[in-house]
Amino acid sequence: MAGSLQPVQLTCTSQDITMTVQDASMVDGTLAVYLTLEDVSGQDRLAEGADFYHSYQVNKPDGTYETFYRYQSLGYDEESGTYGFLVTITPTNENKEHMFVSGQAYTLSVGQLLLAQRKQQLTLSPDWSSLPQEPECIQRDYYLREAVDNYRRPVHISDHEAEVLLAGSWEMPLADGFAITAAGFLDNGLHL
């Protein structure tokens, strides 16, 4: 895929972070875009990791039914001082078939950039015998959220309630600043 990318060089700067569309290409109905982020403040804020998480979106061009998109972190390049991402965008028609809409512009918006991201593999050894036999619960209205890759569409189901665990009824530290605060079996399943 990398060999078929075409140079673009579009840039946008906000809060001293410059995002550059380095290359883009269509591959089997999917637009592949190579982006880089650069900290132009000189603080090197990207060296410890960067992430878009849930705060990014791609517009849906006219004539498309749905637009699927995702991104892959490519990591930090010390030599250039940039952090790379590969973003793939796939527009579909009503039958969920790939379709390319000629002449349409795709706009990637990032609402919040998460910096200093570190991934950690944790091995949990909970004392399952300490789980409450009848966990403390409360009734809450609930909302359903469905997701297509990173694209989230909230769906509100009115007048529905669910029994949910009461936070603080169980304590299991995971890592600095993180803990499971409630656990128990509800509706034949383990809830955390």
mmCIF file of C-alpha atoms in Angstrom:
data_model
loop_
_atom_site.group_PDB
_atom_site.id
_atom_site.type_symbol
_atom_site.label_atom_id
_atom_site.label_comp_id
_atom_site.label_asym_id
_atom_site.label_seq_id
_atom_site.Cartn_x
_atom_site.Cartn_y
_atom_site.Cartn_z
ATOM 1 C CA MET A 1 0.000 0.000 0.000
ATOM 2 C CA ALA A 2 2.790 2.446 0.939
ATOM 3 C CA GLY A 3 4.245 2.268 -2.576
ATOM 4 C CA SER A 4 1.002 3.470 -4.167
ATOM 5 C CA LEU A 5 0.553 6.575 -1.983
ATOM 6 C CA GLN A 6 0.654 9.947 -3.733
ATOM 7 C CA PRO A 7 2.164 13.078 -2.125
ATOM 8 C CA VAL A 8 -0.368 15.624 -0.852
ATOM 9 C CA GLN A 9 1.336 17.920 1.698
ATOM 10 C CA LEU A 10 -1.767 19.598 3.190
ATOM 11 C CA THR A 11 -1.169 21.041 6.654
ATOM 12 C CA CYS A 12 -3.149 22.449 9.559
ATOM 13 C CA THR A 13 -1.764 23.822 12.834
ATOM 14 C CA SER A 14 -3.584 24.149 16.148
ATOM 15 C CA GLN A 15 -2.052 24.733 19.588
ATOM 16 C CA ASP A 16 1.437 24.344 18.081
ATOM 17 C CA ILE A 17 0.731 20.841 16.725
ATOM 18 C CA THR A 18 0.920 20.669 12.925
ATOM 19 C CA MET A 19 -0.940 17.847 11.164
ATOM 20 C CA THR A 20 0.270 17.130 7.644
ATOM 21 C CA VAL A 21 -1.349 14.872 5.071
ATOM 22 C CA GLN A 22 1.830 13.423 3.632
ATOM 23 C CA ASP A 23 0.372 10.972 1.121
ATOM 24 C CA ALA A 24 -2.983 9.560 0.011
ATOM 25 C CA SER A 25 -4.183 6.890 -2.397
ATOM 26 C CA MET A 26 -7.242 4.799 -3.279
ATOM 27 C CA VAL A 27 -6.821 1.051 -2.791
ATOM 28 C CA ASP A 28 -9.817 -1.197 -3.626
ATOM 29 C CA GLY A 29 -12.384 1.491 -2.803
ATOM 30 C CA THR A 30 -10.627 2.574 0.391
ATOM 31 C CA LEU A 31 -8.822 5.881 0.743
ATOM 32 C CA ALA A 32 -5.520 5.401 2.604
ATOM 33 C CA VAL A 33 -4.021 8.556 4.096
ATOM 34 C CA TYR A 34 -0.618 8.903 5.757
ATOM 35 C CA LEU A 35 -0.639 11.713 8.366
ATOM 36 C CA THR A 36 2.119 13.113 10.513
ATOM 37 C CA LEU A 37 1.932 15.280 13.622
ATOM 38 C CA GLU A 38 4.753 17.651 14.555
ATOM 39 C CA ASP A 39 5.142 19.714 17.718
ATOM 40 C CA VAL A 40 6.277 23.101 16.394
ATOM 41 C CA SER A 41 6.533 24.573 19.914
ATOM 42 C CA GLY A 42 9.852 22.797 20.449
ATOM 43 C CA GLN A 43 8.543 21.005 23.558
ATOM 44 C CA ASP A 44 8.690 17.540 21.942
ATOM 45 C CA ARG A 45 5.245 16.650 23.365
ATOM 46 C CA LEU A 46 4.717 13.804 20.870
ATOM 47 C CA ALA A 47 7.738 11.721 21.918
ATOM 48 C CA GLU A 48 5.784 9.919 24.657
ATOM 49 C CA GLY A 49 2.925 8.962 22.347
ATOM 50 C CA ALA A 50 -0.183 10.481 20.783
ATOM 51 C CA ASP A 51 -3.706 9.223 20.166
ATOM 52 C CA PHE A 52 -6.963 10.479 18.601
ATOM 53 C CA TYR A 53 -9.078 7.997 20.596
ATOM 54 C CA HIS A 54 -12.803 8.904 20.295
ATOM 55 C CA SER A 55 -12.300 12.553 19.464
ATOM 56 C CA TYR A 56 -11.911 12.306 15.697
ATOM 57 C CA GLN A 57 -14.361 11.994 12.826
ATOM 58 C CA VAL A 58 -14.512 11.955 9.039
ATOM 59 C CA ASN A 59 -17.338 13.671 7.176
ATOM 60 C CA LYS A 60 -19.784 11.595 5.134
ATOM 61 C CA PRO A 61 -19.720 12.844 1.509
ATOM 62 C CA ASP A 62 -22.960 13.401 -0.396
ATOM 63 C CA GLY A 63 -24.222 10.270 -2.110
ATOM 64 C CA THR A 64 -22.782 7.828 0.424
ATOM 65 C CA TYR A 65 -24.827 5.776 2.849
ATOM 66 C CA GLU A 66 -22.142 5.263 5.465
ATOM 67 C CA THR A 67 -18.459 6.047 5.805
ATOM 68 C CA PHE A 68 -16.265 3.584 7.688
ATOM 69 C CA TYR A 69 -12.985 4.898 8.990
ATOM 70 C CA ARG A 70 -10.212 3.811 11.299
ATOM 71 C CA TYR A 71 -6.675 4.782 12.135
ATOM 72 C CA GLN A 72 -3.483 2.979 12.993
ATOM 73 C CA SER A 73 -0.695 4.541 15.017
ATOM 74 C CA LEU A 74 2.683 4.305 13.283
ATOM 75 C CA GLY A 75 4.692 5.646 16.212
ATOM 76 C CA TYR A 76 7.190 8.411 16.788
ATOM 77 C CA ASP A 77 10.117 9.121 14.473
ATOM 78 C CA GLU A 78 12.950 10.734 16.453
ATOM 79 C CA GLU A 79 14.870 11.887 13.387
ATOM 80 C CA SER A 80 12.013 13.994 11.983
ATOM 81 C CA GLY A 81 10.315 14.661 15.343
ATOM 82 C CA THR A 82 6.968 13.510 13.944
ATOM 83 C CA TYR A 83 4.307 11.024 14.996
ATOM 84 C CA GLY A 84 2.653 9.071 12.174
ATOM 85 C CA PHE A 85 -0.836 7.688 11.570
ATOM 86 C CA LEU A 86 -2.385 5.692 8.740
ATOM 87 C CA VAL A 87 -6.071 6.598 8.323
ATOM 88 C CA THR A 88 -8.322 4.496 6.079
ATOM 89 C CA ILE A 89 -11.687 5.789 4.851
ATOM 90 C CA THR A 90 -14.226 3.570 3.071
ATOM 91 C CA PRO A 91 -17.493 5.064 1.815
ATOM 92 C CA THR A 92 -20.326 2.579 1.163
ATOM 93 C CA ASN A 93 -23.699 2.596 -0.581
ATOM 94 C CA GLU A 94 -27.027 1.366 0.853
ATOM 95 C CA ASN A 95 -25.954 -2.262 0.287
ATOM 96 C CA LYS A 96 -22.742 -1.674 2.309
ATOM 97 C CA GLU A 97 -20.690 -2.045 -0.883
ATOM 98 C CA HIS A 98 -17.545 0.053 -1.279
ATOM 99 C CA MET A 99 -18.089 3.087 -3.458
ATOM 100 C CA PHE A 100 -15.798 5.923 -4.413
ATOM 101 C CA VAL A 101 -17.484 9.292 -4.849
ATOM 102 C CA SER A 102 -15.464 11.152 -7.450
ATOM 103 C CA GLY A 103 -14.723 14.791 -6.733
ATOM 104 C CA GLN A 104 -15.798 14.652 -3.068
ATOM 105 C CA ALA A 105 -13.627 16.003 -0.267
ATOM 106 C CA TYR A 106 -13.095 14.079 2.953
ATOM 107 C CA THR A 107 -12.495 16.177 6.061
ATOM 108 C CA LEU A 108 -10.775 14.626 9.062
ATOM 109 C CA SER A 109 -11.467 16.519 12.281
ATOM 110 C CA VAL A 110 -9.617 15.848 15.524
ATOM 111 C CA GLY A 111 -11.382 17.351 18.534
ATOM 112 C CA GLN A 112 -8.778 16.449 21.120
ATOM 113 C CA LEU A 113 -5.309 14.995 20.840
ATOM 114 C CA LEU A 114 -4.241 12.772 23.720
ATOM 115 C CA LEU A 115 -0.543 13.138 24.485
ATOM 116 C CA ALA A 116 1.927 11.106 26.569
ATOM 117 C CA GLN A 117 0.139 7.830 25.846
ATOM 118 C CA ARG A 118 1.681 4.646 27.196
ATOM 119 C CA LYS A 119 0.327 1.157 26.642
ATOM 120 C CA GLN A 120 0.573 -1.291 29.505
ATOM 121 C CA GLN A 121 -0.182 -4.991 29.772
ATOM 122 C CA LEU A 122 -1.613 -5.758 33.180
ATOM 123 C CA THR A 123 -1.940 -9.163 34.775
ATOM 124 C CA LEU A 124 -4.892 -9.075 37.145
ATOM 125 C CA SER A 125 -5.111 -11.425 40.092
ATOM 126 C CA PRO A 126 -8.393 -10.538 41.751
ATOM 127 C CA ASP A 127 -9.666 -12.295 44.821
ATOM 128 C CA TRP A 128 -12.856 -13.582 43.198
ATOM 129 C CA SER A 129 -13.980 -15.055 46.507
ATOM 130 C CA SER A 130 -14.424 -11.490 47.763
ATOM 131 C CA LEU A 131 -17.075 -10.729 45.142
ATOM 132 C CA PRO A 132 -20.352 -9.858 46.838
ATOM 133 C CA GLN A 133 -22.922 -12.657 46.597
ATOM 134 C CA GLU A 134 -25.642 -10.061 46.065
ATOM 135 C CA PRO A 135 -23.974 -6.938 44.674
ATOM 136 C CA GLU A 136 -25.428 -3.525 45.464
ATOM 137 C CA CYS A 137 -27.408 -2.274 42.472
ATOM 138 C CA ILE A 138 -29.528 0.640 41.348
ATOM 139 C CA GLN A 139 -31.997 1.113 38.477
ATOM 140 C CA ARG A 140 -30.841 3.478 35.729
ATOM 141 C CA ASP A 141 -32.190 4.700 32.396
ATOM 142 C CA TYR A 142 -29.911 3.450 29.679
ATOM 143 C CA TYR A 143 -28.776 4.485 26.250
ATOM 144 C CA LEU A 144 -27.456 2.237 23.542
ATOM 145 C CA ARG A 145 -24.407 3.244 21.510
ATOM 146 C CA GLU A 146 -23.515 1.345 18.387
ATOM 147 C CA ALA A 147 -20.177 1.715 16.663
ATOM 148 C CA VAL A 148 -18.822 1.177 13.180
ATOM 149 C CA ASP A 149 -15.073 1.149 13.727
ATOM 150 C CA ASN A 150 -14.412 4.435 15.500
ATOM 151 C CA TYR A 151 -17.585 6.100 14.248
ATOM 152 C CA ARG A 152 -20.124 6.222 17.061
ATOM 153 C CA ARG A 153 -23.801 6.941 16.658
ATOM 154 C CA PRO A 154 -25.769 7.389 19.879
ATOM 155 C CA VAL A 155 -29.143 5.655 19.868
ATOM 156 C CA HIS A 156 -31.491 6.544 22.725
ATOM 157 C CA ILE A 157 -33.978 3.883 23.767
ATOM 158 C CA SER A 158 -36.598 5.707 25.811
ATOM 159 C CA ASP A 159 -38.296 4.363 28.939
ATOM 160 C CA HIS A 160 -35.824 1.525 29.421
ATOM 161 C CA GLU A 161 -34.127 0.830 32.702
ATOM 162 C CA ALA A 162 -31.400 -1.565 33.651
ATOM 163 C CA GLU A 163 -29.999 -2.779 36.931
ATOM 164 C CA VAL A 164 -26.416 -1.539 37.267
ATOM 165 C CA LEU A 165 -23.771 -2.031 39.917
ATOM 166 C CA LEU A 166 -23.369 0.666 42.533
ATOM 167 C CA ALA A 167 -19.875 2.156 42.289
ATOM 168 C CA GLY A 168 -17.772 1.766 45.413
ATOM 169 C CA SER A 169 -19.232 -1.573 46.460
ATOM 170 C CA TRP A 170 -15.981 -3.424 45.634
ATOM 171 C CA GLU A 171 -12.407 -2.222 45.233
ATOM 172 C CA MET A 172 -9.661 -3.710 43.075
ATOM 173 C CA PRO A 173 -6.625 -1.519 42.220
ATOM 174 C CA LEU A 174 -5.384 -1.958 38.630
ATOM 175 C CA ALA A 175 -2.700 0.679 38.119
ATOM 176 C CA ASP A 176 -1.890 4.130 39.417
ATOM 177 C CA GLY A 177 -5.151 6.068 39.301
ATOM 178 C CA PHE A 178 -7.302 3.142 38.105
ATOM 179 C CA ALA A 179 -9.426 0.643 40.006
ATOM 180 C CA ILE A 180 -12.479 -1.555 39.512
ATOM 181 C CA THR A 181 -14.981 -0.026 41.930
ATOM 182 C CA ALA A 182 -17.821 -2.510 41.550
ATOM 183 C CA ALA A 183 -18.158 -6.133 40.468
ATOM 184 C CA GLY A 184 -20.749 -8.857 40.608
ATOM 185 C CA PHE A 185 -23.003 -11.197 38.659
ATOM 186 C CA LEU A 186 -26.134 -9.679 37.084
ATOM 187 C CA ASP A 187 -28.354 -11.253 34.433
ATOM 188 C CA ASN A 188 -26.137 -14.361 34.269
ATOM 189 C CA GLY A 189 -23.017 -12.335 33.475
ATOM 190 C CA LEU A 190 -20.054 -10.817 35.288
ATOM 191 C CA HIS A 191 -20.295 -7.019 35.404
ATOM 192 C CA LEU A 192 -17.370 -4.734 36.279
#
